[in-house]
Coordinates of C-alpha atoms in Angstrom, one line a residue:
Chain L
X14 CA 0.0 0.0 0.1
X15 CA 1.6 3.3 -1.1
X16 CA 1.4 6.2 1.3
X17 CA 2.4 9.0 -1.1
X18 CA 1.4 9.8 -4.6
X19 CA 3.7 7.6 -6.8
X20 CA 3.1 9.1 -10.2
X21 CA 1.5 12.5 -9.9
X22 CA 1.5 13.0 -13.8
X23 CA -1.5 10.6 -14.4
X24 CA -4.8 11.0 -12.7
X25 CA -6.0 8.2 -10.6
X26 CA -9.1 6.2 -11.8
X27 CA -10.9 6.9 -8.5
X28 CA -10.3 9.2 -5.5
X29 CA -12.2 8.2 -2.3
X30 CA -12.5 10.9 0.3
X31 CA -12.8 9.6 3.7
X32 CA -11.3 6.4 5.3
X33 CA -14.2 5.4 7.4
X34 CA -16.3 2.3 6.9
X35 CA -17.8 3.4 3.5
X36 CA -14.4 4.7 2.2
X37 CA -12.3 1.9 3.1
X38 CA -14.7 -0.7 1.7
X39 CA -14.9 1.3 -1.5
X40 CA -11.1 1.9 -1.9
X41 CA -10.1 -1.8 -1.3
X42 CA -13.0 -3.1 -3.5
X43 CA -12.1 -0.7 -6.4
X44 CA -8.4 -1.6 -6.2
X45 CA -9.2 -5.3 -6.2
X46 CA -11.3 -4.7 -9.3
X47 CA -8.3 -3.2 -11.0
X48 CA -8.8 0.5 -10.5
X49 CA -5.9 2.9 -9.7
X50 CA -7.3 4.2 -6.5
X51 CA -6.4 7.0 -4.0
X52 CA -7.8 7.2 -0.6
X53 CA -7.6 10.6 1.2
X54 CA -8.4 11.1 4.8
X55 CA -8.1 13.9 7.4
X56 CA -7.0 11.5 10.1
X57 CA -3.6 9.9 11.0
X58 CA -5.0 6.4 10.9
X59 CA -7.7 4.7 8.9
X60 CA -11.2 4.1 10.4
X61 CA -13.0 7.4 10.5
X62 CA -14.9 8.3 13.6
X63 CA -16.7 4.9 13.9
X64 CA -13.3 2.9 14.0
X65 CA -11.3 5.6 15.7
X66 CA -8.7 3.8 17.8
X67 CA -5.6 4.5 19.9
X68 CA -2.4 5.6 18.4
X69 CA 0.3 2.7 18.3
X70 CA 2.2 4.5 20.9
X71 CA -0.5 3.9 23.5
X72 CA 0.1 0.2 23.2
X73 CA -3.6 -0.9 23.2
X74 CA -3.6 -4.7 23.2
X75 CA -7.4 -5.0 23.0
X76 CA -8.7 -2.0 21.0
X77 CA -11.7 -4.2 20.0
X78 CA -13.1 -3.9 23.6
X79 CA -14.1 -0.3 22.7
X80 CA -15.8 -1.2 19.4
X81 CA -18.6 -3.0 17.8
X82 CA -17.7 -5.0 14.8
X83 CA -13.9 -4.6 15.1
X84 CA -13.3 -7.7 13.0
X85 CA -15.0 -5.9 10.0
X86 CA -12.4 -3.1 10.4
X87 CA -9.4 -5.4 10.7
X88 CA -10.6 -7.3 7.6
X89 CA -10.7 -3.9 5.7
X90 CA -7.4 -2.7 6.9
X91 CA -5.8 -6.0 6.0
X92 CA -7.1 -5.7 2.5
X93 CA -5.9 -2.1 2.3
X94 CA -2.4 -3.1 3.4
X95 CA -2.2 -5.7 0.7
X96 CA -3.7 -3.5 -2.0
X97 CA -2.4 -1.0 -4.5
X98 CA -4.5 1.7 -2.9
X99 CA -2.5 5.0 -2.3
X100 CA -3.5 6.0 1.3
X101 CA -2.9 9.7 2.0
X102 CA -3.3 10.3 5.7
X103 CA -3.7 13.8 7.2
X104 CA -5.0 15.0 3.8
X105 CA -8.1 17.1 4.5
X106 CA -9.9 17.9 1.1
X107 CA -11.1 21.5 1.3
X108 CA -12.6 21.8 -2.2
X109 CA -13.1 19.6 -5.3
X110 CA -12.9 21.2 -8.8
X111 CA -15.0 19.4 -11.5
X112 CA -13.6 19.1 -15.1
X113 CA -12.6 16.5 -17.5
X114 CA -10.5 15.3 -14.6
X115 CA -11.4 16.1 -10.9
X116 CA -8.9 18.1 -9.0
X117 CA -8.9 17.7 -5.2
X118 CA -7.2 20.3 -3.1
X119 CA -6.1 19.1 0.3
X120 CA -4.4 20.7 3.3
X121 CA -1.6 18.3 4.7
X122 CA -0.5 17.6 8.3
X123 CA -2.3 17.8 11.6
X124 CA -1.5 21.6 11.5
X125 CA -2.7 22.0 8.0
X126 CA 0.6 23.5 7.0
X127 CA 1.3 21.6 3.8
X128 CA -0.9 21.3 0.7
X129 CA -1.5 18.8 -2.1
X130 CA -3.6 18.5 -5.3
X131 CA -4.8 15.1 -6.3
X132 CA -6.4 14.3 -9.8
X133 CA -8.8 11.6 -10.4
X134 CA -11.3 10.6 -13.2
X135 CA -13.9 9.7 -10.6
X136 CA -14.6 10.8 -7.0
X137 CA -16.4 8.8 -4.2
X138 CA -17.5 11.0 -1.3
X139 CA -17.4 9.1 2.0
X140 CA -16.9 11.9 4.5
X141 CA -19.4 10.6 7.0
X142 CA -21.1 12.7 9.5
X143 CA -20.9 14.7 12.7
X144 CA -23.4 15.2 15.5
X145 CA -26.5 17.3 15.5
X146 CA -26.8 19.6 18.6
X147 CA -29.9 21.1 20.1
X148 CA -29.0 23.8 22.7
X149 CA -30.2 24.0 26.2
X150 CA -29.3 26.3 29.3
X151 CA -25.9 25.5 30.4
X152 CA -24.7 23.5 27.3
X153 CA -21.6 25.7 26.9
X154 CA -20.2 24.7 30.3
X155 CA -16.9 22.7 30.4
X156 CA -17.8 19.1 31.0
X157 CA -20.7 19.2 28.6
X158 CA -19.3 17.4 25.6
X159 CA -20.9 15.8 22.5
X160 CA -21.8 12.0 22.9
X161 CA -19.7 11.2 19.9
X162 CA -16.9 13.5 21.3
X163 CA -16.9 11.4 24.4
X164 CA -16.6 8.3 22.3
X165 CA -13.9 9.8 20.0
X166 CA -11.7 11.0 23.0
X167 CA -12.2 7.6 24.6
X168 CA -11.5 5.5 21.6
X169 CA -8.3 7.6 20.5
X170 CA -6.9 9.0 23.6
X171 CA -8.2 6.5 26.4
X172 CA -9.6 9.5 28.3
X173 CA -13.0 10.4 29.9
X174 CA -14.4 13.9 30.6
X175 CA -15.5 13.0 34.1
X176 CA -16.2 10.1 36.4
X177 CA -20.1 10.5 36.6
X178 CA -21.5 11.2 33.1
X179 CA -25.1 11.7 32.1
X180 CA -25.7 10.7 28.5
X181 CA -28.5 12.6 26.8
X182 CA -30.2 13.5 23.5
X183 CA -31.7 11.2 20.9
X184 CA -30.6 8.3 18.8
X185 CA -28.9 5.0 18.9
X186 CA -25.4 6.5 19.4
X187 CA -26.4 7.2 23.0
X188 CA -26.6 3.6 23.9
X189 CA -23.3 2.9 22.2
X190 CA -21.8 5.9 24.0
X191 CA -23.1 5.0 27.4
X192 CA -22.0 1.3 26.9
X193 CA -18.5 2.3 26.2
X194 CA -18.2 4.9 28.9
X195 CA -19.4 2.3 31.5
X196 CA -17.0 -0.4 30.1
X197 CA -14.2 2.2 30.5
X198 CA -14.9 2.8 34.2
X199 CA -17.3 5.8 34.2
X200 CA -20.5 5.8 36.2
X201 CA -23.5 6.8 33.9
X202 CA -26.4 7.7 36.2
X203 CA -28.8 7.9 33.4
X204 CA -29.2 7.7 29.6
X205 CA -31.9 10.4 28.9
X206 CA -33.5 9.7 25.4
X207 CA -35.9 12.3 24.1
X208 CA -37.5 9.7 21.8
X209 CA -39.6 6.9 23.0
X210 CA -38.5 3.9 20.9
X211 CA -42.2 3.2 20.0
X212 CA -41.4 4.3 16.5
X213 CA -39.5 1.1 15.9
X214 CA -42.7 -0.8 16.5
X215 CA -44.1 0.6 13.2
X216 CA -41.4 -1.3 11.3
X217 CA -41.5 -4.8 12.7
X218 CA -40.8 -6.3 9.3
X219 CA -37.7 -4.1 8.9
X220 CA -36.6 -5.1 12.4
X221 CA -37.0 -8.8 11.7
X222 CA -34.9 -8.3 8.5
X223 CA -32.0 -6.8 10.5
X224 CA -31.3 -9.3 13.3
X225 CA -27.8 -8.0 13.6
X226 CA -29.1 -4.6 14.7
X227 CA -31.3 -6.1 17.3
X228 CA -28.3 -8.2 18.7
X229 CA -26.2 -5.0 18.8
X230 CA -29.0 -3.2 20.7
X231 CA -29.4 -6.2 23.1
X232 CA -25.6 -6.1 23.7
X233 CA -25.5 -2.3 24.7
X234 CA -28.6 -3.1 26.9
X235 CA -26.8 -5.9 28.7
X236 CA -23.8 -3.6 29.3
X237 CA -26.0 -0.8 30.6
X238 CA -27.9 -3.2 33.0
X239 CA -24.6 -4.5 34.4
X240 CA -23.6 -0.8 34.9
X241 CA -26.8 -0.1 36.6
X242 CA -27.6 2.7 34.0
X243 CA -31.1 3.9 34.0
X244 CA -32.7 4.6 30.6
X245 CA -35.1 7.5 30.8
X246 CA -37.2 7.6 27.6
X247 CA -39.3 10.6 26.5
X248 CA -37.1 12.8 28.6
X249 CA -34.4 15.5 28.1
X250 CA -31.7 17.4 30.0
X251 CA -33.3 20.8 30.0
X252 CA -30.6 22.5 31.9
X253 CA -26.9 21.9 33.0
X254 CA -25.8 23.5 36.3
X255 CA -22.4 24.8 37.3
X256 CA -20.3 28.0 37.0
X257 CA -16.9 27.0 35.6
X258 CA -17.8 23.4 34.9
X259 CA -20.9 21.2 35.0
X260 CA -21.9 19.9 38.4
X261 CA -25.4 18.5 37.6
X262 CA -28.3 18.6 35.2
X263 CA -32.1 18.9 35.4
X264 CA -34.0 16.2 33.6
X265 CA -37.6 16.5 32.6
X266 CA -40.2 14.4 31.0
X267 CA -41.3 15.3 27.5
X268 CA -44.6 15.1 25.8
X269 CA -44.9 13.6 22.2
X270 CA -43.9 16.8 20.7
X271 CA -40.7 17.0 22.9
X272 CA -42.2 19.8 25.1
X273 CA -41.0 19.5 28.8
X274 CA -43.9 18.5 31.1
X275 CA -43.9 21.1 34.0
X276 CA -43.5 19.5 37.5
X277 CA -41.5 16.6 36.2
X278 CA -38.1 18.1 36.6
X279 CA -35.5 16.1 38.5
X280 CA -31.9 17.0 39.3
X281 CA -29.1 14.5 38.8
X282 CA -25.5 15.2 40.1
X283 CA -22.7 14.5 37.6
X284 CA -19.4 16.0 36.5
X285 CA -19.9 15.5 32.8
X286 CA -22.6 15.4 30.3
X287 CA -22.4 13.6 26.8
X288 CA -25.1 14.9 24.5
X289 CA -26.2 14.5 20.9
X290 CA -29.4 14.5 18.9
X291 CA -28.4 12.3 15.9
X292 CA -26.0 12.8 13.2
X293 CA -25.7 15.2 10.2
X294 CA -24.2 14.0 6.9
X295 CA -21.1 15.9 5.9
X296 CA -21.7 16.7 2.3
X297 CA -20.4 20.3 1.6
X298 CA -17.8 19.2 -0.9
X299 CA -20.7 18.0 -3.1
X300 CA -23.4 20.6 -2.4
X301 CA -20.9 23.4 -3.0
X302 CA -20.8 22.1 -6.6
X303 CA -24.5 21.9 -6.9
X304 CA -25.2 18.3 -6.1
X305 CA -28.9 17.5 -5.4
X306 CA -30.0 16.6 -1.9
X307 CA -32.9 14.8 -0.2
X308 CA -34.4 15.3 3.1
X309 CA -34.1 12.3 5.5
X310 CA -36.7 10.9 7.9
X311 CA -35.1 12.7 10.8
X312 CA -34.9 16.0 9.1
X313 CA -31.2 16.1 7.9
X314 CA -30.1 16.9 4.4
X315 CA -28.3 14.0 2.5
X316 CA -27.1 13.6 -0.9
X317 CA -29.5 12.3 -3.6
X318 CA -28.1 9.1 -5.1
X319 CA -29.5 6.5 -7.7
X320 CA -29.4 2.8 -7.3
X321 CA -25.7 2.8 -8.3
X322 CA -25.0 5.5 -5.7
X323 CA -24.3 8.1 -8.4
X324 CA -25.1 11.7 -7.2
X325 CA -26.6 14.2 -9.6
X326 CA -23.0 15.4 -10.7
X327 CA -21.4 13.2 -13.3
X328 CA -18.4 11.4 -11.9
X329 CA -19.3 11.9 -8.3
X330 CA -20.4 9.0 -6.3
X331 CA -21.4 8.9 -2.5
X332 CA -21.6 6.1 0.1
X333 CA -22.5 5.7 3.8
X334 CA -23.7 8.5 5.9
X335 CA -23.4 11.2 3.2
X336 CA -26.5 9.3 1.7
X337 CA -28.3 9.5 5.0
X338 CA -27.1 8.3 8.3
X339 CA -27.4 4.6 8.8
X340 CA -24.4 3.1 10.5
X341 CA -21.2 1.2 9.7
X342 CA -22.8 -2.0 8.2
X343 CA -24.7 0.1 5.7
X344 CA -21.7 2.2 5.0
X345 CA -19.6 -0.8 4.2
X346 CA -22.3 -2.3 1.9
X347 CA -22.6 1.0 0.1
X348 CA -18.8 1.5 -0.3
X349 CA -18.5 -1.9 -1.9
X350 CA -21.6 -1.3 -4.1
X351 CA -20.4 2.1 -5.3
X352 CA -16.9 0.7 -6.1
X353 CA -18.3 -2.0 -8.1
X354 CA -20.5 0.3 -10.1
X355 CA -17.6 2.6 -10.8
X356 CA -15.4 -0.2 -11.9
X357 CA -18.2 -1.5 -14.2
X358 CA -18.3 -4.8 -12.2
X359 CA -21.6 -6.6 -11.5
X360 CA -23.4 -6.0 -8.2
X361 CA -24.1 -9.3 -6.4
X362 CA -27.9 -9.6 -5.6
X363 CA -27.0 -10.3 -2.0
X364 CA -25.0 -7.2 -1.6
X365 CA -27.9 -5.2 -3.0
X366 CA -30.3 -6.9 -0.6
X367 CA -28.0 -6.2 2.4
X368 CA -27.9 -2.6 1.4
X369 CA -31.6 -2.3 1.0
X370 CA -32.3 -3.9 4.4
X371 CA -29.9 -1.7 6.1
X372 CA -31.2 1.5 4.4
X373 CA -34.8 0.5 5.4
X374 CA -33.5 0.1 9.0
X375 CA -31.8 3.5 8.8
X376 CA -35.1 5.2 7.7
X377 CA -37.0 3.5 10.6
X378 CA -34.4 4.6 13.0
X379 CA -34.4 8.2 11.8
X380 CA -38.1 8.4 12.1
X381 CA -38.1 7.0 15.6
X382 CA -35.7 9.7 16.8
X383 CA -36.7 12.7 14.7
X384 CA -36.7 15.8 17.0
X385 CA -40.1 17.0 18.0
X386 CA -40.9 20.7 17.4
X387 CA -41.5 21.3 21.2
X388 CA -37.8 21.2 22.2
X389 CA -37.5 25.0 21.9
X390 CA -39.6 25.3 25.0
X391 CA -36.6 24.3 27.2
X392 CA -34.6 27.3 25.9
X393 CA -34.3 30.5 28.0
X394 CA -33.7 34.0 26.4
X395 CA -30.1 33.9 27.7
X396 CA -29.3 30.5 26.4
X397 CA -26.4 30.6 23.7
X398 CA -27.6 29.2 20.4
X399 CA -24.3 29.9 18.5
X400 CA -21.4 28.8 20.6
X401 CA -18.7 30.5 18.7
X402 CA -20.3 34.0 18.4
X403 CA -22.2 33.6 21.7
X404 CA -25.5 34.5 20.3
X405 CA -28.3 34.1 22.7
X406 CA -31.8 32.9 22.0
X407 CA -33.2 36.3 22.7
X408 CA -31.1 37.8 19.6
X409 CA -32.4 35.1 17.4
X410 CA -36.0 35.6 18.4
X411 CA -35.6 39.3 17.9
X412 CA -34.3 38.8 14.3
X413 CA -37.5 36.7 13.6
X414 CA -40.1 38.5 15.5
X415 CA -39.0 42.1 15.2
X416 CA -36.7 42.2 12.2
X417 CA -38.6 40.0 9.9
X418 CA -36.2 37.2 9.3
X419 CA -37.8 34.1 8.0
X420 CA -35.0 31.8 7.2
X421 CA -31.5 30.9 8.8
X422 CA -29.5 32.9 6.3
X423 CA -31.1 36.1 7.3
X424 CA -31.0 35.3 11.0
X425 CA -27.3 34.7 10.4
X426 CA -26.8 38.0 8.8
X427 CA -28.7 39.8 11.4
X428 CA -27.2 38.2 14.5
X429 CA -23.8 36.5 13.5
X430 CA -25.2 33.1 14.6
X431 CA -23.3 30.6 12.4
X432 CA -20.6 33.0 11.3
X433 CA -17.9 32.0 13.7
X434 CA -15.2 29.3 13.6
X435 CA -17.5 26.3 13.1
X436 CA -19.4 28.0 10.3
X437 CA -22.6 26.9 11.7
X438 CA -21.9 23.2 12.1
X439 CA -23.0 23.3 15.8
X440 CA -25.8 25.8 15.7
X441 CA -27.1 25.3 12.2
X442 CA -30.2 23.0 13.0
X443 CA -31.2 25.0 15.9
X444 CA -31.1 28.3 14.1
X445 CA -33.0 26.9 11.2
X446 CA -35.7 25.7 13.6
X447 CA -35.9 29.0 15.5
X448 CA -36.0 30.9 12.3
X449 CA -39.4 29.2 11.6
X450 CA -38.0 28.0 8.2
X451 CA -39.9 24.8 7.1
X452 CA -37.6 24.4 4.0
X453 CA -34.4 22.6 5.1
X454 CA -31.6 23.2 2.7
X455 CA -27.9 22.3 2.6
X456 CA -25.6 24.8 4.3
X457 CA -23.3 26.7 1.9
X458 CA -19.7 26.5 2.7
X459 CA -17.3 27.1 -0.2
X460 CA -14.4 25.5 1.7
X461 CA -14.8 22.4 3.9
X462 CA -12.1 23.4 6.4
X463 CA -9.7 26.2 7.3
X464 CA -7.1 26.8 4.7
X465 CA -4.0 29.0 5.0
X466 CA -4.1 31.8 2.6
X467 CA -1.0 30.7 1.0
X468 CA -2.7 27.6 -0.2
X469 CA -5.5 29.6 -1.9
X470 CA -2.8 31.7 -3.6
X471 CA -1.1 28.6 -4.9
X472 CA -4.5 27.3 -6.0
X473 CA -5.0 30.1 -8.3
Chain F
X19 CA -11.4 0.7 42.4
X20 CA -12.9 1.4 39.1
X21 CA -11.6 0.3 35.8
X22 CA -9.7 2.8 33.6
X23 CA -9.9 3.2 29.8
X24 CA -6.3 2.1 29.6
X25 CA -7.0 -1.1 31.6
X26 CA -10.1 -1.8 29.5
X27 CA -7.9 -2.0 26.3
X28 CA -4.9 -3.6 28.0
X29 CA -2.7 -0.5 27.2
X30 CA 1.0 -0.7 27.7
X31 CA 2.0 2.7 26.5
X32 CA 5.6 3.7 25.4
X33 CA 7.2 6.0 27.9
X34 CA 5.3 9.3 28.4
X35 CA 6.5 12.8 28.5
X36 CA 5.2 16.2 29.6
X37 CA 3.7 19.1 27.9
X38 CA 3.6 22.6 29.4
X39 CA 0.1 24.0 30.1
X40 CA 0.2 27.7 31.5
X41 CA 3.5 27.0 33.2
X42 CA 2.5 23.7 34.6
X43 CA 3.8 20.2 33.5
X44 CA 1.1 18.0 32.4
X45 CA 1.8 14.4 31.6
X46 CA 1.0 13.0 28.1
X47 CA 1.3 9.6 26.5
X48 CA 2.6 9.0 22.9
X49 CA -0.2 9.5 20.4
X50 CA -2.6 11.4 22.7
X51 CA -4.0 14.8 21.5
X52 CA -3.4 17.8 23.6
X53 CA -7.0 17.8 24.6
X54 CA -6.7 14.2 25.7
X55 CA -3.6 14.9 27.8
X56 CA -5.5 17.8 29.5
X57 CA -8.6 15.7 30.1
X58 CA -6.4 13.0 31.6
X59 CA -5.3 15.5 34.1
X60 CA -8.9 16.6 34.9
X61 CA -8.6 19.9 33.1
X62 CA -11.7 20.7 31.0
X63 CA -11.2 24.3 30.0
X64 CA -8.3 26.0 28.2
X65 CA -9.9 29.0 26.5
X66 CA -12.1 31.9 27.5
X67 CA -14.6 33.3 25.0
X68 CA -14.3 36.6 23.1
X69 CA -17.6 38.1 24.1
X70 CA -18.4 37.0 27.7
X71 CA -15.0 35.5 28.8
X72 CA -16.6 32.1 29.6
X73 CA -14.5 29.0 30.0
X74 CA -14.4 26.6 27.2
X75 CA -12.6 23.2 26.3
X76 CA -13.1 20.3 24.0
X77 CA -16.7 19.7 22.9
X78 CA -17.0 17.6 19.8
X79 CA -13.5 16.1 19.9
X80 CA -13.3 15.6 16.2
X81 CA -12.3 19.0 14.8
X82 CA -15.8 20.2 13.9
X83 CA -16.7 22.6 16.7
X84 CA -13.6 24.7 17.3
X85 CA -14.4 25.1 21.0
X86 CA -11.1 23.4 22.0
X87 CA -8.9 26.3 20.6
X88 CA -5.8 27.3 22.5
X89 CA -2.5 28.9 21.8
X90 CA -0.1 26.1 21.0
X91 CA 3.6 26.9 20.7
X92 CA 2.8 30.6 20.4
X93 CA 0.3 30.0 17.6
X94 CA -3.3 31.2 18.5
X95 CA -6.6 29.3 17.7
X96 CA -5.2 25.8 17.3
X97 CA -7.7 22.9 17.6
X98 CA -6.1 20.9 20.4
X99 CA -8.4 17.8 19.8
X100 CA -6.5 17.3 16.5
X101 CA -3.0 18.2 17.4
X102 CA -0.7 15.6 19.0
X103 CA 0.8 16.4 22.4
X104 CA 4.5 16.3 21.4
X105 CA 7.3 16.4 24.0
X106 CA 7.7 20.1 24.9
X107 CA 4.5 21.3 23.3
X108 CA 3.6 24.6 25.1
X109 CA 0.0 25.2 25.5
X110 CA -1.5 28.5 26.7
X111 CA -5.0 29.3 27.8
X112 CA -6.3 31.4 24.9
X113 CA -8.2 34.5 26.0
X114 CA -10.6 36.0 23.6
X115 CA -9.4 35.7 19.9
X116 CA -5.8 35.0 21.2
X117 CA -4.2 37.8 19.2
X118 CA -4.0 40.6 21.9
X119 CA -0.4 40.9 21.0
X120 CA -1.4 42.2 17.6
X121 CA -3.7 44.9 19.2
X122 CA -6.6 44.1 16.8

């Protein structure tokens, strides 16, 4: 497996962006089918967020104990090592240029000091997702972290944000996060899930067709039982307490619309909170070029793809979470499927069935954990919506109610919400909801990550 | 005695080193990010915000939120969840935008 571009004069047949489950499966499959393939990833090691694991220097003898389905990962990395795929680590693609041949511009290194341009005839976007956050009073206190962030820091750095960690929000990631936090020695007094799981009952056939998903859920459940973790459904953390760091939370019951039910508040002491409300596909490299999108069942924007995982842009494919969040098994199936289509190889019927079953499960899961409109009732006027620019709820409401904003872009221009470092990645869904906009559109971000000005000058 | 993450995965790290956080030595293990080394010491905040001067540290842990910014080796606004803690790395609590020396 080469780790630097061997011959920069000829474009690759395929560039895969992202070395998580979808990208790894796509790259090794494409190479095994004879394509000259390059795999670019922002991280120092393959795996993406799902298979994030300790650096070799940490000497972890059993990284699999922090993972589900680790053997699938070792299978993929084994094939990668034996393949002709050029794996470029710490290459963060910041823009993709369309043409006869695609030109991918990347920053290089952990500090993004270097730069690289990679050319390829086809591109597969496997950039995964990051977490959706809904604000609540106190959510900016140190010790309040994302559920995925707690997972990521544990998997890569073997550290915890505290000893007694409340896990809260919505979606299946909460059970996985709580399960690994407990296994690593934290106490988790409660998993607070805003949904009620009853949505899954609407898809019994889909559940029956995905026994592996049920086994996964039962496995997390057993760990949580052993760790004496209480699962509170139809509930939310409506406030985090503390001055310089979190010391506790208030949890309240929610009605079916996610409105807190008065009088049900209960305080739980803790020194950390891990929170998240589902995942958002990371698709800006494609939407910036005009790729068409679809709205998923949990109100996120994903790339529109056909049965061969082609996006609306010629020469651009997508796989995994970029097509709608659905987990690692689905991502691996889609990566392999897309690679076969790109290589002109047949798609086995069993692979297509596996992909379709997992997609159906993803839709069921998304519907079951879709945020209800009543969540805004737990906000207070001084609750920061935008963490970077410290824009409070009152300012956003003023923009909507007094200044006439009807969409998130106008709110952004009037309040600076979403104009800070993260470019609205954290506050975007909340601002869109508070703006009253019913039309969810992809965010517009010309560059996918910070780029030194010198790189932009070189690019011209 | 509770289990630790290192015990869970049977970690036998290579020899550790220290980084400097606001003049105080903080232990770090090879391959840990700066943010991870600080968390391991129970340090959760290493920045104060520009508007209200509120403490912040790592939030998303994957480079998306920019809450974990600090001044690293004299360079402001570095994402500590992405940067490895190298021997001798100097981390300074970032106040505001971290560019007070430029008087902007």
